[in-house]
Coordinates of C-alpha atoms in Angstrom, one line a residue:
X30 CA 1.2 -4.4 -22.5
X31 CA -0.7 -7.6 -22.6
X32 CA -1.6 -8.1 -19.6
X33 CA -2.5 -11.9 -19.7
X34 CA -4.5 -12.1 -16.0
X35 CA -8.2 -10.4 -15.0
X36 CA -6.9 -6.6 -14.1
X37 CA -8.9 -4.0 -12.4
X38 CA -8.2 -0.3 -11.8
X39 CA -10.1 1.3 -9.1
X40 CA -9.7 4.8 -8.4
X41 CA -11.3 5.9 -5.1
X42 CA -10.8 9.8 -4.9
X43 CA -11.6 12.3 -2.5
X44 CA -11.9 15.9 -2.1
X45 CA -11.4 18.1 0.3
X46 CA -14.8 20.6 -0.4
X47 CA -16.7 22.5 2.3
X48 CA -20.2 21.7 2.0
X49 CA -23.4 20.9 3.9
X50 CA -22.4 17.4 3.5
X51 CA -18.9 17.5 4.7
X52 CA -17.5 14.8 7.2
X53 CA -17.3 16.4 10.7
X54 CA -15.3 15.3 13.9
X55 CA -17.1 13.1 15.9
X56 CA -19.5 11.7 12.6
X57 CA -19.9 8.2 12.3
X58 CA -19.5 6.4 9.3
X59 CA -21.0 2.9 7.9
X60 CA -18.2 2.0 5.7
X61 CA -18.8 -0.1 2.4
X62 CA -17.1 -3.3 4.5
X63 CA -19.8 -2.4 7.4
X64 CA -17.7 -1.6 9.8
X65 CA -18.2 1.7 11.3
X66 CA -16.1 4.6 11.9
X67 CA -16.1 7.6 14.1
X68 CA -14.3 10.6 12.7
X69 CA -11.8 11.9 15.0
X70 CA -9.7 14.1 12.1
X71 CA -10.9 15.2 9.3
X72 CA -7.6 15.5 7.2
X73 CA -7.7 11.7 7.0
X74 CA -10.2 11.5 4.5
X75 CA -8.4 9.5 1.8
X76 CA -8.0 6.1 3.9
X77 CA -12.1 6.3 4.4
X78 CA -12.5 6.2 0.2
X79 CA -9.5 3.9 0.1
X80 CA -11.1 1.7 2.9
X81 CA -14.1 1.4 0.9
X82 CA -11.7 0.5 -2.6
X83 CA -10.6 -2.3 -1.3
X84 CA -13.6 -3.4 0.1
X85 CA -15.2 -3.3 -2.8
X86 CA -12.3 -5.3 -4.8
X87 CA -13.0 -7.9 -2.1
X88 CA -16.2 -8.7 -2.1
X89 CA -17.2 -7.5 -5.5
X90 CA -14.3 -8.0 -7.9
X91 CA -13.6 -11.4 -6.0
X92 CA -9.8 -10.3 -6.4
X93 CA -7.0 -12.7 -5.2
X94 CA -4.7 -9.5 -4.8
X95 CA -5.5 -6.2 -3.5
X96 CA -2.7 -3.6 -4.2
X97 CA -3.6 0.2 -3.3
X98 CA -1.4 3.3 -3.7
X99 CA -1.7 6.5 -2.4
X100 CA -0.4 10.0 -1.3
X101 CA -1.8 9.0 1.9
X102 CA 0.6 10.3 4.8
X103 CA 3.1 13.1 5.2
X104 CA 4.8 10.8 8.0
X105 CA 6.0 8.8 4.8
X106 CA 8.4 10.8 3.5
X107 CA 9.9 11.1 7.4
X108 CA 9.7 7.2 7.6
X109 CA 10.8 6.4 4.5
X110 CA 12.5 9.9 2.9
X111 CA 11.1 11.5 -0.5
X112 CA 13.0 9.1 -3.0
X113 CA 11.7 5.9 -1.3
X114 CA 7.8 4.8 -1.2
X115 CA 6.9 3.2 1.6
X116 CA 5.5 -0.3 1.3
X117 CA 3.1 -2.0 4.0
X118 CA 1.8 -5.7 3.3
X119 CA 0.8 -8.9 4.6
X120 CA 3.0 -11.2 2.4
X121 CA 6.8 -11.0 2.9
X122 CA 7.3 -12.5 -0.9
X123 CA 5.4 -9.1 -2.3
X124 CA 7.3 -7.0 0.2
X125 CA 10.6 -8.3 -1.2
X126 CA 9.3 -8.5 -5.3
X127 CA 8.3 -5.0 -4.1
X128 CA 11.7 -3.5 -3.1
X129 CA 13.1 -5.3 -6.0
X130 CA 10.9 -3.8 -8.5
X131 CA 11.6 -0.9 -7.6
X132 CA 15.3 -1.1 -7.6
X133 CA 14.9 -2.2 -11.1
X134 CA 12.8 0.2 -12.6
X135 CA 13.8 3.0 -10.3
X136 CA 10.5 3.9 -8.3
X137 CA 12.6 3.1 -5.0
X138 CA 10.3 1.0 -2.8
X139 CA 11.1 0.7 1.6
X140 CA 9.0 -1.4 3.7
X141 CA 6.9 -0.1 6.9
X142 CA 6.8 -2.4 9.8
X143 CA 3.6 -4.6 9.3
X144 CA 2.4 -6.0 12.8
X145 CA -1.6 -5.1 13.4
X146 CA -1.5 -7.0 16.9
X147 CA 0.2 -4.1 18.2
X148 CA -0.5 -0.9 16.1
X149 CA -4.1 -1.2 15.2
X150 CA -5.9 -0.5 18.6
X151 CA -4.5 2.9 17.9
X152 CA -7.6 3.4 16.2
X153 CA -9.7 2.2 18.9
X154 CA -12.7 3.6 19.6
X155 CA -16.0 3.8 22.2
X156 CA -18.7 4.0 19.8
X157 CA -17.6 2.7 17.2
X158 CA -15.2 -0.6 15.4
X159 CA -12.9 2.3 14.7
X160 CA -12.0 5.9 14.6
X161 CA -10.4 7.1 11.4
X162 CA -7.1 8.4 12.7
X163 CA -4.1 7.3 15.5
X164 CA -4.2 7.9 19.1
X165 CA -0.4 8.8 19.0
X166 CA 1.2 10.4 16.0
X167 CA 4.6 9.1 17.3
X168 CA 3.7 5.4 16.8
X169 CA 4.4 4.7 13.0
X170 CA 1.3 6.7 11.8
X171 CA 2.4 5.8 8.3
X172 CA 1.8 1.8 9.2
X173 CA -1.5 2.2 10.9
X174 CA -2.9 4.4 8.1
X175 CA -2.3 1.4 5.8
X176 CA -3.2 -0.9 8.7
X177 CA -7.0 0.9 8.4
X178 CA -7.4 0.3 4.9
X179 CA -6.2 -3.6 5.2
X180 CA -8.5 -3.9 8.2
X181 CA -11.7 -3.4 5.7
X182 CA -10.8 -6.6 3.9
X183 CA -10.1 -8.5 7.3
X184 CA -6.9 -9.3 9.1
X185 CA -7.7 -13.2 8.4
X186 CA -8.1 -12.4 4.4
X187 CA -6.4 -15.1 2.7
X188 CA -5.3 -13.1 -0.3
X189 CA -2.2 -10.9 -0.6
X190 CA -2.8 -7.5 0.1
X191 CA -0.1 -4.6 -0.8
X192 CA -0.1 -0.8 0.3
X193 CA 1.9 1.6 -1.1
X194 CA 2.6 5.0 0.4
X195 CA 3.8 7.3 -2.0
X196 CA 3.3 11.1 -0.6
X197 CA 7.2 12.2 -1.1
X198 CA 8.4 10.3 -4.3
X199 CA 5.6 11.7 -6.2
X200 CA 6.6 15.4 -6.5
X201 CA 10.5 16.9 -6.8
X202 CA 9.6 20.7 -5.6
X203 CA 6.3 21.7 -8.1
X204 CA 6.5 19.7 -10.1
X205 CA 4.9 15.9 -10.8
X206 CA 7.3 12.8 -11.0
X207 CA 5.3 10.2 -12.4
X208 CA 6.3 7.8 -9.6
X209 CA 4.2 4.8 -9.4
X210 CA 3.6 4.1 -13.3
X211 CA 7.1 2.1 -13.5
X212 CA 6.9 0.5 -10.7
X213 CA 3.3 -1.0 -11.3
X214 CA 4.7 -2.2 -14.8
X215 CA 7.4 -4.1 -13.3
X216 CA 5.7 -5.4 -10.5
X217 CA 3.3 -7.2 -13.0
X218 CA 5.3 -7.5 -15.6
X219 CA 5.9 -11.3 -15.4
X220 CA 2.1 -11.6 -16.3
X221 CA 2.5 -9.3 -19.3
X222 CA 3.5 -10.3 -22.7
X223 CA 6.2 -7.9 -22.8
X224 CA 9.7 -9.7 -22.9
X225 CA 11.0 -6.5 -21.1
X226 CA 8.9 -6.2 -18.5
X227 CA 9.3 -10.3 -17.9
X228 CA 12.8 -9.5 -17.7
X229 CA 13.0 -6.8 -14.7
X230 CA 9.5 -8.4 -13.1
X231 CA 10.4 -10.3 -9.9
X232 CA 7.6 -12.2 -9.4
X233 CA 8.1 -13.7 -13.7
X234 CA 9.2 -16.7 -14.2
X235 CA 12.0 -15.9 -15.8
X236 CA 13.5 -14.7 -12.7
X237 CA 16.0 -15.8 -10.5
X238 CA 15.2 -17.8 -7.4
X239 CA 15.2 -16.7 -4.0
X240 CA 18.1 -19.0 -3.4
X241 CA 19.9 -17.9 -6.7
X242 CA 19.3 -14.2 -5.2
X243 CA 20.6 -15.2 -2.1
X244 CA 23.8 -16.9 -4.0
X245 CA 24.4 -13.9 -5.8
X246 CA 24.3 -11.3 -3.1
X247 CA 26.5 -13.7 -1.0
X248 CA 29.2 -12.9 -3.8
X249 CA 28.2 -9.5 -4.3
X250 CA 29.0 -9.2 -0.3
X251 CA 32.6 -11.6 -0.5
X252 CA 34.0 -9.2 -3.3
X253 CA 33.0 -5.5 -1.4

């Protein structure tokens, strides 16, 4: 599509194989950030190979935006139902471009409450910076699984981070929907040389301003 800005895709996989190697409860893993994590469930295996994605877009890639996406959590499609992803981030600009991205293109897009001062010492552990999974399944375990990704960058990272849960929206019974691909083109598709893509893009300049947003859904609000 033209893509006019330095773009990386890295694709952190992982499989859930029984082996002599296999990850077992109470392991402790040295993480590509360093950080170390004790294994406390063994189903949360994606967020360790995520963890070390990002990580590795950090401090190798020198990347000034980190955007990950996963089927990470079956507490997503509870949080946020199956039509809607569920978006976690630590830049309240991308959470919006997000949710309007998706409205334009169709991959429907719902943020998760962000706010690692009170949700990440669910993952606190005694031998180690972290465990891998929550203390307490009923306190947003969709939020905290993207809070332990974000939390192998750093907290205090100064670029803008995005996590996109997308568990539900990603299947309609057996079948594959091919959610994600749309809404990655019009995310970005202000820095593409596309003219459709700079047209539904909310973050292209060719958008409307927050303000003129704000003006329009003022009116759109009068005349309901």
């Amino acid at each position: 599509q033209g893509f006019k800005d330095n773009l990386h895709a890295v694709f952190c996989l992982a499989e859930n194989a029984v082996g002599p190697r296999a990850t077992r409860p109470d392991d402790i893993h040295v993480l590509y950030s360093g950080k170390t994590v004790e294994i406390n469930n063994t189903d949360a295996e994606g967020r360790l190979v995520l963890a070390d994605g990002v990580a590795y877009a950090c401090k190798d890639l020198g990347a000034d935006i980190i955007l990950d996406m996963a089927t990470l959590t079956g507490a997503q499609g509870i949080a946020t139902g199956k039509y809607h992803a569920a978006v976690l981030t630590n830049n309240e600009e991308w959470e919006k471009a997000c949710v309007k991205a998706g409205r334009n293109c169709g991959d429907l897009v719902h943020p998760l409450v962000y706010c690692p001062e009170l949700h990440f010492s669910e993952f606190t552990s005694a031998v180690a910076d972290m465990k891998n999974s929550v203390a307490d399944r009923d306190n947003t375990p969709s939020s905290c699984a993207g809070l332990f990704i974000a939390s192998h960058i750093g907290f205090d990272w100064p670029g803008v981070w995005v996590h996109i849960d997308i568990a539900a929206p990603v299947h309609a019974g057996e079948r594959a929907t091919g959610y994600g691909v749309a809404l990655l083109l019009s995310l970005f598709g202000g820095a593409s040389e596309d003219p459709l893509l700079n047209m539904v893009s909310p973050l292209g300049c060719n958008g409307d301003s927050p303000a003129e947003d704000m003006e329009r859904d003022s009116k759109r609000r009068r005349l309901v």
